[in-house]
Coordinates of C-alpha atoms in Angstrom, one line a residue:
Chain A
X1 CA 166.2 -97.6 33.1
X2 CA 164.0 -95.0 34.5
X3 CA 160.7 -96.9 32.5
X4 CA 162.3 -99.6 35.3
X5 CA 162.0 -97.2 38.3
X6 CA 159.0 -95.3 37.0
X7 CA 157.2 -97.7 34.7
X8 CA 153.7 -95.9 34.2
X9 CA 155.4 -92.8 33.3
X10 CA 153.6 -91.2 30.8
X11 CA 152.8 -94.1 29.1
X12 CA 150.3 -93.2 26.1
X13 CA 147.5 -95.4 25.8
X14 CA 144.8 -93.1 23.9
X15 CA 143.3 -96.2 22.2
X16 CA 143.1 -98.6 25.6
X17 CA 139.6 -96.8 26.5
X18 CA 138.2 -98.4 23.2
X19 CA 139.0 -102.1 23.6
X20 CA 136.4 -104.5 24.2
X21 CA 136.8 -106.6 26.9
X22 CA 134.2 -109.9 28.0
X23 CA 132.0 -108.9 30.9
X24 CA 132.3 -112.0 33.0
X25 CA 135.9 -113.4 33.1
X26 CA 138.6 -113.6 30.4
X27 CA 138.7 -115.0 27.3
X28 CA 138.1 -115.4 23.6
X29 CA 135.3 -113.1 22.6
X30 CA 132.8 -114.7 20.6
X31 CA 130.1 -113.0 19.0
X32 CA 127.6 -113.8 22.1
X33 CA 129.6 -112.7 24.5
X34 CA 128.5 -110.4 26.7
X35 CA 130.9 -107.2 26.5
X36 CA 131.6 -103.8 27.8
X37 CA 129.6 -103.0 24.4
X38 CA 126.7 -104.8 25.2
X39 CA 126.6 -103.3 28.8
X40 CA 126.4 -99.9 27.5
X41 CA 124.6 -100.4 24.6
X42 CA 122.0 -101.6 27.4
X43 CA 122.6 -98.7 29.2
X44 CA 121.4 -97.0 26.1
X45 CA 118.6 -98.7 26.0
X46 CA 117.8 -97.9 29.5
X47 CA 118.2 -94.4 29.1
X48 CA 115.7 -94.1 26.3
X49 CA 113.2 -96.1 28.1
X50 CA 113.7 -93.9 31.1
X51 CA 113.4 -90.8 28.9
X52 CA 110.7 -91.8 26.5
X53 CA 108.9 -94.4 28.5
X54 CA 109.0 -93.8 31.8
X55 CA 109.2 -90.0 31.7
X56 CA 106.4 -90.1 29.5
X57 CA 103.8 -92.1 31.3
X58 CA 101.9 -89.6 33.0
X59 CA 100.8 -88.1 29.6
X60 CA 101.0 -84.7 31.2
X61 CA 99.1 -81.6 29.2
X62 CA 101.7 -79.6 30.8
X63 CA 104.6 -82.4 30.7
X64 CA 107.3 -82.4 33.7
X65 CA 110.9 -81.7 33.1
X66 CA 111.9 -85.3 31.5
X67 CA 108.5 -85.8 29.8
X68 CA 109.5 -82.5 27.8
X69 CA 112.9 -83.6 27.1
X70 CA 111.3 -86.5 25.5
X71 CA 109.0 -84.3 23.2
X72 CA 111.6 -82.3 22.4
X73 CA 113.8 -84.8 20.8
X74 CA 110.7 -86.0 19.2
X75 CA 109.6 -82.8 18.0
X76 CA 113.4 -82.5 17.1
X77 CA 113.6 -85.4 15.2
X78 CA 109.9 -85.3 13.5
X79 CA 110.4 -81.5 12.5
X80 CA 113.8 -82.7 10.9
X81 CA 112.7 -85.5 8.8
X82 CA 109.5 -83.4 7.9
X83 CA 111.8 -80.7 6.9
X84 CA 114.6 -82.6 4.8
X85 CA 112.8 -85.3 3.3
X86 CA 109.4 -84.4 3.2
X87 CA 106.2 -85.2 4.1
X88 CA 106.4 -88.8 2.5
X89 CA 109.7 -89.4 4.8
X90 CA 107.8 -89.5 7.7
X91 CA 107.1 -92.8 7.1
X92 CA 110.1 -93.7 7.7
X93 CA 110.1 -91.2 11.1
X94 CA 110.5 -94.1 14.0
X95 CA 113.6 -95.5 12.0
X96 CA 115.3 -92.4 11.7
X97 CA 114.0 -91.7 15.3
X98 CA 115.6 -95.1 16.3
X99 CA 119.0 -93.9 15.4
X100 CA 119.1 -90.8 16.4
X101 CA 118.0 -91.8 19.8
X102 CA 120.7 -94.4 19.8
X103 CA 123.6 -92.3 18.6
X104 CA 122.9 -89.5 21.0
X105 CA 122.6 -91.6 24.3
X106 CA 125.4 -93.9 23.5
X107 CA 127.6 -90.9 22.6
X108 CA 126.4 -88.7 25.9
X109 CA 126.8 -92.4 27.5
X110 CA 130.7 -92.6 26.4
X111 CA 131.4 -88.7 28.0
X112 CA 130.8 -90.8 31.5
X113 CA 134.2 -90.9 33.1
X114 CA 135.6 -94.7 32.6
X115 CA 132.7 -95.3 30.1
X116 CA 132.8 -97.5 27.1
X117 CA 131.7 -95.4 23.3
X118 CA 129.7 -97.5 21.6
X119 CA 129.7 -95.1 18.7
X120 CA 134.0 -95.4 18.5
X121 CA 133.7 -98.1 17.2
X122 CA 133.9 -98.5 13.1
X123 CA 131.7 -102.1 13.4
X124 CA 128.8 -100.3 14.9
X125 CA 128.8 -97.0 12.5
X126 CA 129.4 -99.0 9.9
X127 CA 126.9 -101.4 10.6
X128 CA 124.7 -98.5 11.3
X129 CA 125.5 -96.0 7.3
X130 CA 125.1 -99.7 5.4
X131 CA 121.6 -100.2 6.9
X132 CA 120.9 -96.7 5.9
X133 CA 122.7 -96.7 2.4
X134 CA 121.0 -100.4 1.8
X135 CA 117.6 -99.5 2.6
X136 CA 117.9 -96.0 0.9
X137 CA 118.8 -97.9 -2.3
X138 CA 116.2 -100.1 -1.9
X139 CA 113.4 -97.6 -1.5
X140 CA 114.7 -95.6 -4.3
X141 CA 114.5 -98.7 -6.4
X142 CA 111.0 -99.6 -5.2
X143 CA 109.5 -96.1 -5.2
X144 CA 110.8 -95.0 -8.9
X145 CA 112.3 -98.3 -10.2
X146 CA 115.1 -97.8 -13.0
X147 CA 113.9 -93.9 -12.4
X148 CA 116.2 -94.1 -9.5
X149 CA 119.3 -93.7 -11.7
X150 CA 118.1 -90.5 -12.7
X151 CA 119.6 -89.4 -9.7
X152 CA 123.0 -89.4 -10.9
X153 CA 122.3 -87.9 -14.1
X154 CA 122.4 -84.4 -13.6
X155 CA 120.0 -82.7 -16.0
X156 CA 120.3 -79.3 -15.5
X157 CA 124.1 -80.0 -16.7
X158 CA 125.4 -79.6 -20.4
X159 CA 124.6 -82.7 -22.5
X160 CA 128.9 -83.1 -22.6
X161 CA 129.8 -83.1 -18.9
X162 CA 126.9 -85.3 -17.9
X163 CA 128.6 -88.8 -18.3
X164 CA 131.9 -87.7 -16.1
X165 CA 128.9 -85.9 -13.8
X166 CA 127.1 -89.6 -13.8
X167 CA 131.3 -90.9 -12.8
X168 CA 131.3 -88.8 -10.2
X169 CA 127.8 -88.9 -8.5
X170 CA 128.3 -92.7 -8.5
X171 CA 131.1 -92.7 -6.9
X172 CA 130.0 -90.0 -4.4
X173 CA 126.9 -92.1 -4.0
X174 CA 129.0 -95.2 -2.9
X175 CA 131.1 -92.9 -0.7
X176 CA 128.5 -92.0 1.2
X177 CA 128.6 -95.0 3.6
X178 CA 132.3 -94.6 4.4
X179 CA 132.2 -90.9 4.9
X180 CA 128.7 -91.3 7.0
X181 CA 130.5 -93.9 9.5
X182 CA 134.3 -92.6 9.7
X183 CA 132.7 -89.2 10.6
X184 CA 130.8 -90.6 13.7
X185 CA 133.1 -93.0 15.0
X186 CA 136.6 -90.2 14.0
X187 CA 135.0 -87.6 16.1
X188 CA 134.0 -89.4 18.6
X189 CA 137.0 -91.3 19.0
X190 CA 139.3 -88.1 18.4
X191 CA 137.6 -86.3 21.2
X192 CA 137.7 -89.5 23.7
X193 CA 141.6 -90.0 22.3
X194 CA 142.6 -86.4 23.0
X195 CA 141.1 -86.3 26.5
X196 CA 143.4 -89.3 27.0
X197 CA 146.6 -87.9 26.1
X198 CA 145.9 -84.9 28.0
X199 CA 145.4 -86.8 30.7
X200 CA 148.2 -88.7 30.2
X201 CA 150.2 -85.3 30.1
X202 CA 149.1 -84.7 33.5
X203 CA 151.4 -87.2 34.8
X204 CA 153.7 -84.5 34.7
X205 CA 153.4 -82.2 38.2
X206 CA 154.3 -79.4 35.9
X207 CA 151.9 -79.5 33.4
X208 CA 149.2 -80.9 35.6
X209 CA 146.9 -77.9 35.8
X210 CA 147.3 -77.2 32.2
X211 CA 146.3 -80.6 31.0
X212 CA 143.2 -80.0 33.8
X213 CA 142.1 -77.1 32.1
X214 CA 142.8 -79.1 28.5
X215 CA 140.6 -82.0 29.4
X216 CA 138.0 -79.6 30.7
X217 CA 137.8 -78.2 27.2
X218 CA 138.3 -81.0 25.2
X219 CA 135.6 -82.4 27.0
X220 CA 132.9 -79.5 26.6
X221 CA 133.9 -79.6 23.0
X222 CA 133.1 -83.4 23.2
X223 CA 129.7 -82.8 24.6
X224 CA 128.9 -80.6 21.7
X225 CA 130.2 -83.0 19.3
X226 CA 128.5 -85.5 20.8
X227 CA 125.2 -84.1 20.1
X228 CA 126.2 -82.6 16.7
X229 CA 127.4 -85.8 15.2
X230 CA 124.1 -87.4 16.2
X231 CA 122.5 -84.4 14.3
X232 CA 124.6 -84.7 11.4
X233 CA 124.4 -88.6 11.2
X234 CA 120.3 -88.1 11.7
X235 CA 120.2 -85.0 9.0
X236 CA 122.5 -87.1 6.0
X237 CA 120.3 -90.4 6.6
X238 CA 117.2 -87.8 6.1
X239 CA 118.9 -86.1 3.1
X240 CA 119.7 -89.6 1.9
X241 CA 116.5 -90.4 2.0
X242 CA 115.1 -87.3 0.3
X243 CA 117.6 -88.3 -2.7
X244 CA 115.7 -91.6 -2.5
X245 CA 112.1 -90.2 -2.4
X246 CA 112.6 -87.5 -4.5
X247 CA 115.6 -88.4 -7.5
X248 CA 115.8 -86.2 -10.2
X249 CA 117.9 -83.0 -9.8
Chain B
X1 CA 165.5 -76.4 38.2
X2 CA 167.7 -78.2 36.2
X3 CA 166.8 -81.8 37.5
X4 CA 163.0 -81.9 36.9
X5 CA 163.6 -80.7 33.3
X6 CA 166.1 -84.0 32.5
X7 CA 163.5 -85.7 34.4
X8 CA 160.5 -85.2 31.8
X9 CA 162.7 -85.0 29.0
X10 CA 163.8 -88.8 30.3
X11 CA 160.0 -89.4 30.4
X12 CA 159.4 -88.6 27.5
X13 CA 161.8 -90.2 25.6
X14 CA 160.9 -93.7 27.3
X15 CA 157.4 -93.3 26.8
X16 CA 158.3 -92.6 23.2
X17 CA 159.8 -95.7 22.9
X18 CA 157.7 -97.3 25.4
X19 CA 154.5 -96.0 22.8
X20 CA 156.3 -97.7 19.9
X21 CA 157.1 -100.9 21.3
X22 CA 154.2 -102.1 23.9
X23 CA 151.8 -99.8 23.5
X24 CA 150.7 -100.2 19.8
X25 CA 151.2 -104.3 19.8
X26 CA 149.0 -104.3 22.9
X27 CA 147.0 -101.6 23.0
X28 CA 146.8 -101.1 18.9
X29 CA 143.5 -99.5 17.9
X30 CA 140.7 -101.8 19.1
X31 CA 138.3 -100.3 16.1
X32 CA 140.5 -102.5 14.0
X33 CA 140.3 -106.0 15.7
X34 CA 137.8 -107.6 13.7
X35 CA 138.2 -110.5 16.0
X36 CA 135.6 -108.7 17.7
X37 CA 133.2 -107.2 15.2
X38 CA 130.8 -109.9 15.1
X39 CA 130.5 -109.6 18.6
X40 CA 129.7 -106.2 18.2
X41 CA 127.5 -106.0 15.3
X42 CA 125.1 -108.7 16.8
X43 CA 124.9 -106.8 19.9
X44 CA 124.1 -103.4 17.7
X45 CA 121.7 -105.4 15.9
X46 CA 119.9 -106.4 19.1
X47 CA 120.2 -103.0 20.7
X48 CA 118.5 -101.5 17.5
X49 CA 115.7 -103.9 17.0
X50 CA 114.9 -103.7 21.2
X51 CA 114.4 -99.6 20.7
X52 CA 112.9 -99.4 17.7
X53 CA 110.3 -101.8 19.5
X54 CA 110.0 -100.2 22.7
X55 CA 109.9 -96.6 20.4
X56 CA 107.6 -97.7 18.2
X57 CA 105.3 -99.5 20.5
X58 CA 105.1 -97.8 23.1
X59 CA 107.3 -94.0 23.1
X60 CA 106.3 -93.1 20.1
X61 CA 102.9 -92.9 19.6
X62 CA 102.2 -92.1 23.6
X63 CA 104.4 -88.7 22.5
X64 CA 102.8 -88.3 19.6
X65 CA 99.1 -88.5 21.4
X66 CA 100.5 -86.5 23.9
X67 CA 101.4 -83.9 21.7
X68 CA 98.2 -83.9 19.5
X69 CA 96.4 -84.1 22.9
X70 CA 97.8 -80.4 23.9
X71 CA 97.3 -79.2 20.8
X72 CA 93.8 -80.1 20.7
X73 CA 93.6 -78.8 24.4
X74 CA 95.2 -75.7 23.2
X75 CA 93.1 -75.1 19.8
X76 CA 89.9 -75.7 22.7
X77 CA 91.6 -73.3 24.8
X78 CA 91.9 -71.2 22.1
X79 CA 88.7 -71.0 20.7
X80 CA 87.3 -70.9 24.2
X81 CA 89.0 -67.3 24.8
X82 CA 88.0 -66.5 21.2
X83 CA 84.0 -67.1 22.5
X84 CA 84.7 -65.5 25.9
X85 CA 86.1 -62.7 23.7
X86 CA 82.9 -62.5 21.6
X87 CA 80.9 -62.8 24.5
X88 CA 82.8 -59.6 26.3
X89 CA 82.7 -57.5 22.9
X90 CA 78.8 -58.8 22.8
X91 CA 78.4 -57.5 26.5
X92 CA 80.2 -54.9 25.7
X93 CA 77.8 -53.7 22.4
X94 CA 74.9 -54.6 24.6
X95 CA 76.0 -52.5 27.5
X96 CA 76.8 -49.6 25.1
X97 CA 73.6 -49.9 24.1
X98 CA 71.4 -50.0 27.1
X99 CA 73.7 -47.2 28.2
X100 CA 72.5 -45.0 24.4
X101 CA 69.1 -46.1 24.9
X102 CA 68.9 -45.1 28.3
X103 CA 70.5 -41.5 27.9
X104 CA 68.3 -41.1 25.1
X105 CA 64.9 -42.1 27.4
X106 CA 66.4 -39.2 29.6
X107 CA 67.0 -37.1 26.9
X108 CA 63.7 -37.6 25.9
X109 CA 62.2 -37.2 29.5
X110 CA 64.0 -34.4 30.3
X111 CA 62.8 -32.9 26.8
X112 CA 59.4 -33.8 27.7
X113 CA 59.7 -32.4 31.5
X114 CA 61.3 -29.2 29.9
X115 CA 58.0 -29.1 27.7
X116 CA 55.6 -29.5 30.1
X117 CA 57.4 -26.7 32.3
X118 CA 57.4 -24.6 29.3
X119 CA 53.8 -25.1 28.6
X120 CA 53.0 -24.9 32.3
X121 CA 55.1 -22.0 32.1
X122 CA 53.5 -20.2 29.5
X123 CA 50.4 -21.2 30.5
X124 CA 51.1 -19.6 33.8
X125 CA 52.5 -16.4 31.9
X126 CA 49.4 -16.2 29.9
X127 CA 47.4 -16.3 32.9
X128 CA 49.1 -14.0 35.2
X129 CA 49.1 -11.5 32.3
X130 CA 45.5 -11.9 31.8
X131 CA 44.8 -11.3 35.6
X132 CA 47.6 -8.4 34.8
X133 CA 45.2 -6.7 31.9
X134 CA 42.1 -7.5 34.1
X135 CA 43.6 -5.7 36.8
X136 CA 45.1 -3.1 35.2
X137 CA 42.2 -2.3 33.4
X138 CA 40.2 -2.3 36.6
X139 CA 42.8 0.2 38.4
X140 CA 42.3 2.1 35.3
X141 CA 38.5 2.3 35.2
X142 CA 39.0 2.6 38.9
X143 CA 41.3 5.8 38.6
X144 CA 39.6 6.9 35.6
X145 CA 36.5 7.2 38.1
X146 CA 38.5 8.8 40.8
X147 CA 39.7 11.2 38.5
X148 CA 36.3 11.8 37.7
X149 CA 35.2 12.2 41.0
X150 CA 38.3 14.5 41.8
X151 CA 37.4 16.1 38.1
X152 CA 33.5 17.0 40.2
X153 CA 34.9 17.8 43.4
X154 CA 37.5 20.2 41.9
X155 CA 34.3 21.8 39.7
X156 CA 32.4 22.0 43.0
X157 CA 34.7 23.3 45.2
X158 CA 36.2 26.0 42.3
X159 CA 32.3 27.1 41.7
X160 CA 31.9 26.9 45.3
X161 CA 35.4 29.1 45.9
X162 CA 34.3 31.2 42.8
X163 CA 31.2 32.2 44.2
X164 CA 32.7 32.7 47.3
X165 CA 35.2 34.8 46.2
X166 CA 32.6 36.6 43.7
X167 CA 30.1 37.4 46.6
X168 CA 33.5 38.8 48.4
X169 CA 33.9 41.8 45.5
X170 CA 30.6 42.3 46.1
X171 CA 29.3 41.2 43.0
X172 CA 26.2 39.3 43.2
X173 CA 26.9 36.7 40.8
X174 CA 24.4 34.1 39.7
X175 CA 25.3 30.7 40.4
X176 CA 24.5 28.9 37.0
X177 CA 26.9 31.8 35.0
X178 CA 29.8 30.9 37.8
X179 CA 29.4 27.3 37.0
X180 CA 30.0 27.6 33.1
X181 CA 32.6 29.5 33.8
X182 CA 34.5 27.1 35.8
X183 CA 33.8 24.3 34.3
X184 CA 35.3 26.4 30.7
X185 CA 38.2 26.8 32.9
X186 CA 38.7 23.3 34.0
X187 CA 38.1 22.4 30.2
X188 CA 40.7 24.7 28.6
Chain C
X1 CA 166.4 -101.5 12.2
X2 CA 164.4 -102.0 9.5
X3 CA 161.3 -102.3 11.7
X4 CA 162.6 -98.7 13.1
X5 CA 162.8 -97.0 10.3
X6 CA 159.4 -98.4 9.0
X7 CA 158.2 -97.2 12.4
X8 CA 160.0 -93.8 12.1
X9 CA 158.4 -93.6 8.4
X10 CA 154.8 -94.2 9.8
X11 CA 155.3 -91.7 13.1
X12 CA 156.4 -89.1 10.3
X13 CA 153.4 -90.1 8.0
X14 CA 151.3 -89.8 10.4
X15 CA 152.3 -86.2 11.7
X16 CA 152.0 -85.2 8.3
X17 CA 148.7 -86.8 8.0
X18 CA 147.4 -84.5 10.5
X19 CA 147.9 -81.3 8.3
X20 CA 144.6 -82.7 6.6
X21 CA 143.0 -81.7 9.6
X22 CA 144.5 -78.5 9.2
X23 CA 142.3 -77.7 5.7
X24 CA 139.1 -79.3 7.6
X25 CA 139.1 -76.7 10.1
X26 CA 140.0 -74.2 7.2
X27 CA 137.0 -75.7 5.5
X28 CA 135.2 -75.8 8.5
X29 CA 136.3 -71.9 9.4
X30 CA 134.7 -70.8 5.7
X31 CA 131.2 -72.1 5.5
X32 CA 131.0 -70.9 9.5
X33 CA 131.8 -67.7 8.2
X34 CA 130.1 -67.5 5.4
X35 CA 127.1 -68.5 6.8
X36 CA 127.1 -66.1 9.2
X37 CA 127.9 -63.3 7.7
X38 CA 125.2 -63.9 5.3
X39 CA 123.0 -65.1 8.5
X40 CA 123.7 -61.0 9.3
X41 CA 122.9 -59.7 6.3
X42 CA 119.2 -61.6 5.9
X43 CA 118.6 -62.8 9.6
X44 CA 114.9 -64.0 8.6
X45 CA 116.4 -66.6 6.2
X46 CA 118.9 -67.8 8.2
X47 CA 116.6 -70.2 10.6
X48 CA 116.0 -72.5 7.7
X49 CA 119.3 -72.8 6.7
X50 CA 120.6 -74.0 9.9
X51 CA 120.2 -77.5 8.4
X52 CA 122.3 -76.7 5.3
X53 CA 124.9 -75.1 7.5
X54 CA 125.5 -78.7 9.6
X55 CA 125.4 -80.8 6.3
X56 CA 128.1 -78.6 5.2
X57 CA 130.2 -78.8 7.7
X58 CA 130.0 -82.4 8.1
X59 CA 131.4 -82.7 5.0
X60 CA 134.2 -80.4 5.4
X61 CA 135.1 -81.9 8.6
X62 CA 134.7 -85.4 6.9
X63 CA 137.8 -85.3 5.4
X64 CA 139.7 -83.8 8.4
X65 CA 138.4 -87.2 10.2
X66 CA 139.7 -89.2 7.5
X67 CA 143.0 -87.5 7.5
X68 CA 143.3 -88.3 11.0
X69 CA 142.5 -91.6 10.5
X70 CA 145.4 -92.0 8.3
X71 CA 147.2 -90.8 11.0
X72 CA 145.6 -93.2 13.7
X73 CA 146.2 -96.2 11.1
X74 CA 149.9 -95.2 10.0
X75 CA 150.4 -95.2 14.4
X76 CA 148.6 -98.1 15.4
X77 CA 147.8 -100.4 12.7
X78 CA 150.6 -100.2 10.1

């Protein structure tokens, strides 16, 4: 009865903000379509080539103001992979590079008011730990061969425990993927979710300047998490990859 | 006060069941539609491959020269204040020393000007004490001859007074016996 | 009323699902902590464990996200 008279009243609809929807028109998505994803995972793409391409192409000795926020996420990155996995990692420094570029735009991309998060979604961080865990197996493999399983025999252990150690590394190993994505995509989507409801809240004339000041700390928290879980996704696929280069405990 | 309270409690309420019914068959969580994750994971796939190209072809290793660039410039820089630093502390050395030799040449000069004065000096001693003895032995021969002379004119005028004074008793006295005895007189 | 009570089960589930995220922040709280008051006792060491320190808590808070995730299943998807 009053849902009749008032039918947006605080309606909660954390989750709305994620869906995907097709760019031009309505209709079934297929996997070609063009979609809010797509546009912003453009928009990422613009943004680095703005920040590393364009801002760079002076190739200043004393670099202006975006051409040294573009060496400082290099240096960033580079010092990070160097540090973690080594000097034989940075081979693999433009990869690692790649997604932590990606990550951090698209998830300073989704703070935009009415933006689309790439990174909420489970497809994309999934997609994103299985290429990691896949090609950190594989260079594991290729780099030490069968040696590879020595990473989930702990040595230093006594001779007993070691089998329900080797259990327990394996399954921690296999883990890894799930635990890499659902962090990304959870914090990301719990800080976009919680904005919601706050806003939602706001509905109320009441509550209105609380549920201001909540959304304007939920969404500073956000933009620290939004950098941190770019960090932490960049720093696991480097420790990863450390475990790959390096195996035995 | 009471009527805005049954209000939101009203609201509430119907967006509880409102969030029940509609919202999670509509709405649902989109993460979960796999409908749409090919969609999605081709796009990623694209979005990936496009920056790691334009990163690896052209970001990266523009950074990269960049950065090796300043380095460079700065290890230049660098050793270009280390060789302007060498250079002042050589400049330095050199100026300290000019600035040794120098005070000793004036050392030395003066040393050498003080010696000459000295000798010049003595020399000039030496001479004005040998006019000094030449003189002074000349005023002494000189007054040694007056006092001679005064010695005589003293004898004469005493024999003369004598023999004045001797003719005066009435006593003719004879002049050579008058002169010994003044001039024993004068002696003793 | 079956449906309801499925529903009422999975809104309940769900609020109890979020306590998980009570032991993250817990977790979360601890190696913060920790950290720092080591951090105090030996600044010079603590730059280069900065690293350590974020891999730590992303795994803390890993399990706080997957708690809420039940929570965001048992609302939405179940």
């Amino acid at each position: 009865m009053a849902a009749d008279a008032q039918p947006e009243a605080l309606e909660f609809y954390p989750m709305k903000q994620f869906a995907l929807e097709p760019l031009f028109g309505q209709g079934e998505i297929h996997w070609y379509t063009p979609t809010n994803a797509t546009l912003w995972m453009g928009l990422a793409i613009l943004t680095i080539t703005l920040l590393l391409v364009v801002g760079t192409r002076r190739r200043a000795i004393v670099p202006s103001r975006t051409q040294s926020i573009g060496e400082l996420a290099y240096g960033f990155v580079h010092k990070m992979v160097e540090d973690v996995a080594g000097k034989e990692g940075l081979k693999y420094f433009p990869y690692i590079m790649t997604l932590f570029m990606f990550i951090v735009t698209a998830n300073f991309l989704g703070l935009i008011p009415m933006s689309f998060s790439v990174t909420s979604h489970i497809a994309v961080t999934v997609v994103m730990a299985l290429m990691v865990f896949v090609s950190v197996t594989l260079i594991g493999f290729f780099k030490h061969g069968i040696g590879f399983l020595k990473l989930f025999w702990v040595s230093s252990a006594p001779a007993a425990l070691r089998p329900v150690l080797a259990v327990i590394e394996v399954i921690s190993y296999f883990v890894r993927p799930v635990s890499h994505s659902i962090r990304l995509a959870g914090n990301v989507m719990a800080g976009h979710a919680v904005i919601k409801v706050f806003a939602t809240f706001g509905g109320i004339a009441l509550i209105t300047p609380l549920s201001l000041v909540g959304i304007v700390a939920i969404f500073a928290m956000d933009v620290l998490v939004a950098f941190i879980q770019a960090y932490v996704f960049t720093i696991l696929t480097c420790v990863y990859l450390k475990d790959a280069l390096h195996p035995a405990h | 006060m009471a009527k805005p309270t049954t209000e939101i409690s009203g609201q509430a309420g119907d967006a509880l069941a409102g969030y029940g019914g509609k919202a999670a068959q509509e709405a649902g969580m989109p993460q979960l539609d796999f409908a749409t994750y090919p969609n999605q994971i081709f796009w990623l796939l694209v979005t990936l491959v496009v920056i790691y190209f334009i990163l690896n072809r052209l970001a990266l290793p523009r950074i990269a020269s960049v950065l090796a660039e300043r380095q460079d410039t700065i290890t230049g820089d660098l050793a270009m204040a280390e060789e302007l630093k060498r250079k002042a502390a050589e400049a330095e050395e050199a100026y300290n020393r000019a600035l040794a030799e120098a005070r000793a040449e004036a050392q030395k000069v003066v040393a050498e000007n003080k010696a000459r004065i000295q000798a010049e000096l003595d020399e000039a001693i030496a001479r004005a004490d040998a006019e000094i003895a030449a003189r002074s032995a000349e005023s002494e021969a000189k007054i040694a001859e007056i006092r001679k002379g005064a010695m005589d004119a003293v004898k004469e005028v005493a024999t003369a007074t004598a023999k004045e004074i001797v003719a005066a008793f009435g006593v003719k006295a004879d002049g050579r016996t008058i002169g010994r005895a003044v001039s024993e007189r004068l002696k003793g | 009323m079956e449906g309801d009570i499925v529903q009422m089960g999975a809104y309940i589930g769900a609020g109890l699902a979020c306590m998980g995220m009570g032991g993250a922040a817990v977790g979360v709280g601890n190696i913060v902590g920790n950290f720092l008051s080591g951090a105090l006792r030996n600044p010079s060491a603590a730059g280069g464990q900065t690293a350590m320190l974020f891999i730590g808590i992303a795994f803390a808070e890993a399990f706080g996200i997957f708690s809420f995730l039940v929570a965001l299943l048992l609302m939405f998807a179940v």
